[in-house]
mmCIF file of C-alpha atoms in Angstrom:
data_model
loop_
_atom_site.group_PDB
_atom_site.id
_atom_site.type_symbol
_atom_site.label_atom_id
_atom_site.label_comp_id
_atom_site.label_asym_id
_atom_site.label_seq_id
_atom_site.Cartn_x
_atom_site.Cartn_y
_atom_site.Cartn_z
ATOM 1 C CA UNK E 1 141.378 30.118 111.260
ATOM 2 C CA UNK E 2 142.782 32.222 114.441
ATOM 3 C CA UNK E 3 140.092 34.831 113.679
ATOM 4 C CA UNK E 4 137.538 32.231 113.285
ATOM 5 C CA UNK E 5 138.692 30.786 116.837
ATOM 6 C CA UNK E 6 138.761 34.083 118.183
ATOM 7 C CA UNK E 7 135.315 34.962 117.402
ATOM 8 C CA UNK E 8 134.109 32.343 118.758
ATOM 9 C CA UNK E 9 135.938 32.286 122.184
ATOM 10 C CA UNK E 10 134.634 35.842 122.491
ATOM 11 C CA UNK E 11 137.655 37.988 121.798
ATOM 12 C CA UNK E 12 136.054 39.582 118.929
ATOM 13 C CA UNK E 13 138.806 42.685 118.686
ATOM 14 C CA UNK E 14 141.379 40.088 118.283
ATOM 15 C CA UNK E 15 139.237 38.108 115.559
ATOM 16 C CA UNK E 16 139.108 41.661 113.686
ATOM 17 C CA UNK E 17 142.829 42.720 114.092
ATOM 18 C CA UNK E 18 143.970 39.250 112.565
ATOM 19 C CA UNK E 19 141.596 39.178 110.387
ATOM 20 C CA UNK E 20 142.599 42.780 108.865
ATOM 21 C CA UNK E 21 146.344 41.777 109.296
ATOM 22 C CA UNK E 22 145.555 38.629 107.428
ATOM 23 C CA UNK E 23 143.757 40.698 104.468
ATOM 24 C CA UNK E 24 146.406 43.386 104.160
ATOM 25 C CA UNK E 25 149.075 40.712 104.028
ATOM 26 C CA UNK E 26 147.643 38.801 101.134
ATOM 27 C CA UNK E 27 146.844 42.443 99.188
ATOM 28 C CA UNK E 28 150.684 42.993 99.874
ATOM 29 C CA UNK E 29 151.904 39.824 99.048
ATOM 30 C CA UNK E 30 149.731 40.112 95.472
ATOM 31 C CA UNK E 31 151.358 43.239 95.207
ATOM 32 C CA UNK E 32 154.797 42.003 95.587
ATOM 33 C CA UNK E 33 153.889 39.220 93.409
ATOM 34 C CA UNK E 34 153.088 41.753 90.354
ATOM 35 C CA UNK E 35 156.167 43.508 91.351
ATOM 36 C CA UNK E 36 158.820 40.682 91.260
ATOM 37 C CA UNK E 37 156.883 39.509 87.733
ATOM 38 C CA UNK E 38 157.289 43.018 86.566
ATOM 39 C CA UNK E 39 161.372 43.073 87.490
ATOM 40 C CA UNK E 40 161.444 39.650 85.978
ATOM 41 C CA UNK E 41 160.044 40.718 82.808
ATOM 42 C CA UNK E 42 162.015 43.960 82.634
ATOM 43 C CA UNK E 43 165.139 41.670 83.316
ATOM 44 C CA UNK E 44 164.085 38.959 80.496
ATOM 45 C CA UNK E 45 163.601 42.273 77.741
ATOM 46 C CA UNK E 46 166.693 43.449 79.108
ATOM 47 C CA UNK E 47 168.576 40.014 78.579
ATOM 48 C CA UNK E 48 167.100 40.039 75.056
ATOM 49 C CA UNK E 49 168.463 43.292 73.815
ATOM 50 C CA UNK E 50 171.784 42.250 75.514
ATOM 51 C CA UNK E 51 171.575 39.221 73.413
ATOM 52 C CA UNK E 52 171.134 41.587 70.418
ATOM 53 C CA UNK E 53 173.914 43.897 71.200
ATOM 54 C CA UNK E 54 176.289 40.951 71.866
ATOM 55 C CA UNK E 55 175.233 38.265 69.700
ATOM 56 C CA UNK E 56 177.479 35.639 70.665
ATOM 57 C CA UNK E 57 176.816 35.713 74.127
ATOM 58 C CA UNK E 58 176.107 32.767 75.491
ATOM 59 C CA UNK E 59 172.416 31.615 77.035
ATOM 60 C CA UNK E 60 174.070 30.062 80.145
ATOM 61 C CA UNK E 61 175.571 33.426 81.320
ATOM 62 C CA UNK E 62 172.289 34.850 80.808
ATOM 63 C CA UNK E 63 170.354 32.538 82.073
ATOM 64 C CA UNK E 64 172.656 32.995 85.385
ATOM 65 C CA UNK E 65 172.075 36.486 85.042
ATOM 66 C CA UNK E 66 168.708 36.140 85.130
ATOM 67 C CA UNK E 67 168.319 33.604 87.717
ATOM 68 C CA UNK E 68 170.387 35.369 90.024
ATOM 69 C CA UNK E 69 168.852 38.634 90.224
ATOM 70 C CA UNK E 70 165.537 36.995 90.012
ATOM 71 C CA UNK E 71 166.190 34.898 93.477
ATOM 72 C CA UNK E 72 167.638 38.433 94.650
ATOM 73 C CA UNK E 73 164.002 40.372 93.749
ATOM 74 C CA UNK E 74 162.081 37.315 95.428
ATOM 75 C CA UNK E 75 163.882 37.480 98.142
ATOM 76 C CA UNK E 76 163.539 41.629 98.648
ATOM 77 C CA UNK E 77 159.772 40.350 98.523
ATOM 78 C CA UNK E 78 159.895 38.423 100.939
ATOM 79 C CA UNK E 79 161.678 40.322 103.219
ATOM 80 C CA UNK E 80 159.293 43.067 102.682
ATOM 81 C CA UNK E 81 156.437 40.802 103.531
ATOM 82 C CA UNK E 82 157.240 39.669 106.418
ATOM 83 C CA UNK E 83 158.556 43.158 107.800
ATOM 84 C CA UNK E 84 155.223 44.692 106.300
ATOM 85 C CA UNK E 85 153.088 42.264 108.511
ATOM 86 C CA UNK E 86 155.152 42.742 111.764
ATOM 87 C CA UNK E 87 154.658 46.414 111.364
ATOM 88 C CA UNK E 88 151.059 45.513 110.397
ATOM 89 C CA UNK E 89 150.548 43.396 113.587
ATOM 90 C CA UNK E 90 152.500 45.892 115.629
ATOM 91 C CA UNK E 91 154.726 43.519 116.972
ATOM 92 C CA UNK E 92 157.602 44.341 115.137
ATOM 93 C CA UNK E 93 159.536 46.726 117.519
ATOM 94 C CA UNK E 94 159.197 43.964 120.043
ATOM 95 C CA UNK E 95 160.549 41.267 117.669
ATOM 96 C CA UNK E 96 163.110 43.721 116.534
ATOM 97 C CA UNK E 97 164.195 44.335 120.360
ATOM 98 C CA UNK E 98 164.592 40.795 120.880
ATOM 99 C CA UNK E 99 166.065 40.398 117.893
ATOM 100 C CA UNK E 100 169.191 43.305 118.871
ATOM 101 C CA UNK E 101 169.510 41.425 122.355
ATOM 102 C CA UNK E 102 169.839 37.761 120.481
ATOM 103 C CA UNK E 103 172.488 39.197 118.475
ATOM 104 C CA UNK E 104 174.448 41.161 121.019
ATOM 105 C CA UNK E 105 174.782 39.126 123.469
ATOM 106 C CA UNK E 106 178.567 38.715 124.021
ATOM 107 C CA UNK E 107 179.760 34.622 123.307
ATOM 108 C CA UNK E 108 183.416 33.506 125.441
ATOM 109 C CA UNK E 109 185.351 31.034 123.732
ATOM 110 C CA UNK E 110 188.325 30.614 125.773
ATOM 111 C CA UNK E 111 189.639 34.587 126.210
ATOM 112 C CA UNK E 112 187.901 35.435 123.170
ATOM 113 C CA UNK E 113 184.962 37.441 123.281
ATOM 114 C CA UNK E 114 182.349 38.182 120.211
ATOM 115 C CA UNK E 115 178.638 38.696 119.551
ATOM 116 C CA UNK E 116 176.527 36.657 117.239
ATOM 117 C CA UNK E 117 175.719 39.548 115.452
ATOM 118 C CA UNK E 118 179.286 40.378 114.637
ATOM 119 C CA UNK E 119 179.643 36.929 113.285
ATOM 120 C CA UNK E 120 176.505 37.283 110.892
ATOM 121 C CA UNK E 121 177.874 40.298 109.750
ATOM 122 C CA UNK E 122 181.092 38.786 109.153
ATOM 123 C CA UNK E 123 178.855 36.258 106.965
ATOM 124 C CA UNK E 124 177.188 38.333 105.187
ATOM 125 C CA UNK E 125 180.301 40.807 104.120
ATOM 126 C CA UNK E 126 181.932 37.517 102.991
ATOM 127 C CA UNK E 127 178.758 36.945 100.762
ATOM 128 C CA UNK E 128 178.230 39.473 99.198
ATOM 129 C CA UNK E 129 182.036 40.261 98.347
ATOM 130 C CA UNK E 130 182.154 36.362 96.899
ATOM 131 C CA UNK E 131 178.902 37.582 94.905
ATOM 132 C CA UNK E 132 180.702 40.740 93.836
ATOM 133 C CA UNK E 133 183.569 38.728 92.248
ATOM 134 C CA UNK E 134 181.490 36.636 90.494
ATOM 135 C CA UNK E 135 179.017 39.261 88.721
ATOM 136 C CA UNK E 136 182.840 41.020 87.621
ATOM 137 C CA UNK E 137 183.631 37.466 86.306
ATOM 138 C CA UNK E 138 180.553 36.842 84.352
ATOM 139 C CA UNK E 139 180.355 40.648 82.712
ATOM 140 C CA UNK E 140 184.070 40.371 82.060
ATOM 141 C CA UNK E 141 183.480 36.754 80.686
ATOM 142 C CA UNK E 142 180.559 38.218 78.038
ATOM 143 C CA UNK E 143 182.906 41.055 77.300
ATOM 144 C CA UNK E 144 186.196 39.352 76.794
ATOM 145 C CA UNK E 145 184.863 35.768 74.730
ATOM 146 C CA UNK E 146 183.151 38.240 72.082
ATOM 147 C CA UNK E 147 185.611 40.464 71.844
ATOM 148 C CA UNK E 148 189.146 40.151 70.590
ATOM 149 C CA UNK E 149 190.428 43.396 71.341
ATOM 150 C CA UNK E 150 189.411 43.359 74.767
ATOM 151 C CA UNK E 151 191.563 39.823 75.318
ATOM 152 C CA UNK E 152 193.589 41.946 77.822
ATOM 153 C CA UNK E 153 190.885 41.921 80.738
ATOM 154 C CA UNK E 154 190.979 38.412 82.002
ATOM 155 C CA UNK E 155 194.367 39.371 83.777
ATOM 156 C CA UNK E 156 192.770 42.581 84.984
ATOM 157 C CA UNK E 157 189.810 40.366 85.509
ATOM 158 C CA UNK E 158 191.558 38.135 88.277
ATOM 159 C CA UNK E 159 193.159 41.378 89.929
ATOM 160 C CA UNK E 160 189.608 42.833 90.515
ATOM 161 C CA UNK E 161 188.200 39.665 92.390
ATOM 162 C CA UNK E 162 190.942 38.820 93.921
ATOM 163 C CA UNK E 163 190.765 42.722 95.025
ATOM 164 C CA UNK E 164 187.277 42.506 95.736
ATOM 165 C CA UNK E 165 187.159 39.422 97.643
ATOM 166 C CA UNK E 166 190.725 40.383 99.862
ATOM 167 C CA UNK E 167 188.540 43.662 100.515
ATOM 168 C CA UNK E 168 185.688 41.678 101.609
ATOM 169 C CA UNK E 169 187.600 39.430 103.738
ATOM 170 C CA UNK E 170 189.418 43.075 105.321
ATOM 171 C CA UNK E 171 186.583 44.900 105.499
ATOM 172 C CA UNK E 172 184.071 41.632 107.434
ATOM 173 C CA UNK E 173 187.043 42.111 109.734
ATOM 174 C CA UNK E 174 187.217 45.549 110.652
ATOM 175 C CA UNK E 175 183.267 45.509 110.862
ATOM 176 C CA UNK E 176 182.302 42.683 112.748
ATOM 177 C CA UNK E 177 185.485 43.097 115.358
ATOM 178 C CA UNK E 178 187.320 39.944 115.156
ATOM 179 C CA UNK E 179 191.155 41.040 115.819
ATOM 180 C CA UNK E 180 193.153 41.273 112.747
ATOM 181 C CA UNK E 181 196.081 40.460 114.541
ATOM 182 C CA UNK E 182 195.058 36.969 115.255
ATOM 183 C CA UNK E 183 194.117 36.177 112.375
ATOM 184 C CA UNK E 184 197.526 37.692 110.833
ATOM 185 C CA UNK E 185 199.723 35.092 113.457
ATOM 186 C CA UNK E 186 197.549 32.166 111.686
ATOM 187 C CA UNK E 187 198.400 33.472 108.305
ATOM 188 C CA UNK E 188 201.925 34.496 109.180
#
């Protein structure tokens, strides 16, 4: 539609740049497409043979298994798109320079100073440790309900996340620069 107003305004290199960024980002996005199917396919024959191997596992963990690193693949798609068609446009060193300056700009609350990159960071460590402890749950889970010898783990199981997620928590600290030592005088 741009490219079609373009043309006719007169501004006919800008009705052929769109109109070759909008072809190149539908062939990518179709190409994406038939890659996330082909993940989700090799995920769902995967499943099955686990299924086989354990045969009392139960559908729900798989089927949270599967969901979950399905939303994970569409999301790496989609991420890929859009950085694919910002590189495409050639805009994307400009978006990525405003982008750095949104996120490091420095934020005063009071005589505390942080970035809102540091706190997205912060976020995002938290996340993905909290995701980490629950993918040790659920393979522990399949493990230790099928097998009676292994009855041991769900002690060692707790130890792990609670390792992984006290990590997290240590490690979104030290990364994203919030003080330690404030937040040890709110725990203490």
């Amino acid at each position: 539609m741009i490219a079609l107003v373009s043309n006719f305004v007169g501004l006919f290199n800008l009705a052929k740049i769109i109109t070759a960024a909008a072809t190149f980002s539908v062939f990518t996005a179709a190409v994406l497409r038939v890659f996330v199917d082909t993940g989700k396919e090799a995920l769902t024959f995967q499943l099955a043979m686990l299924k086989r191997t354990l045969p009392m596992a139960h559908e729900k963990d798989l089927r949270r298994i599967y969901f979950g690193i399905s939303r994970l693949l569409e999301a790496f798609a989609v991420i890929a798109w859009v950085l694919i068609f910002l590189i495409n446009l050639n805009i994307f060193e400009y978006v990525k320079a405003q982008l750095l300056t949104f996120l490091g700009a420095p934020v005063n609350i009071g005589s505390t100073s942080f970035t809102i990159g540091s706190v997205v960071l912060f976020i995002v460590i938290i996340l993905v440790s909290g995701w980490l402890s629950r993918l040790v749950s659920l393979i522990t889970d399949i493990t230790v309900s099928r097998n009676n010898k292994y009855q041991f783990l769900s002690n060692t199981k707790l130890l792990v996340k609670l390792f992984i997620i006290t990590s997290g928590v240590l490690l979104a600290f030290m990364i994203s620069g919030i003080p330690i030592d404030k937040l040890a005088i709110v725990l203490g």
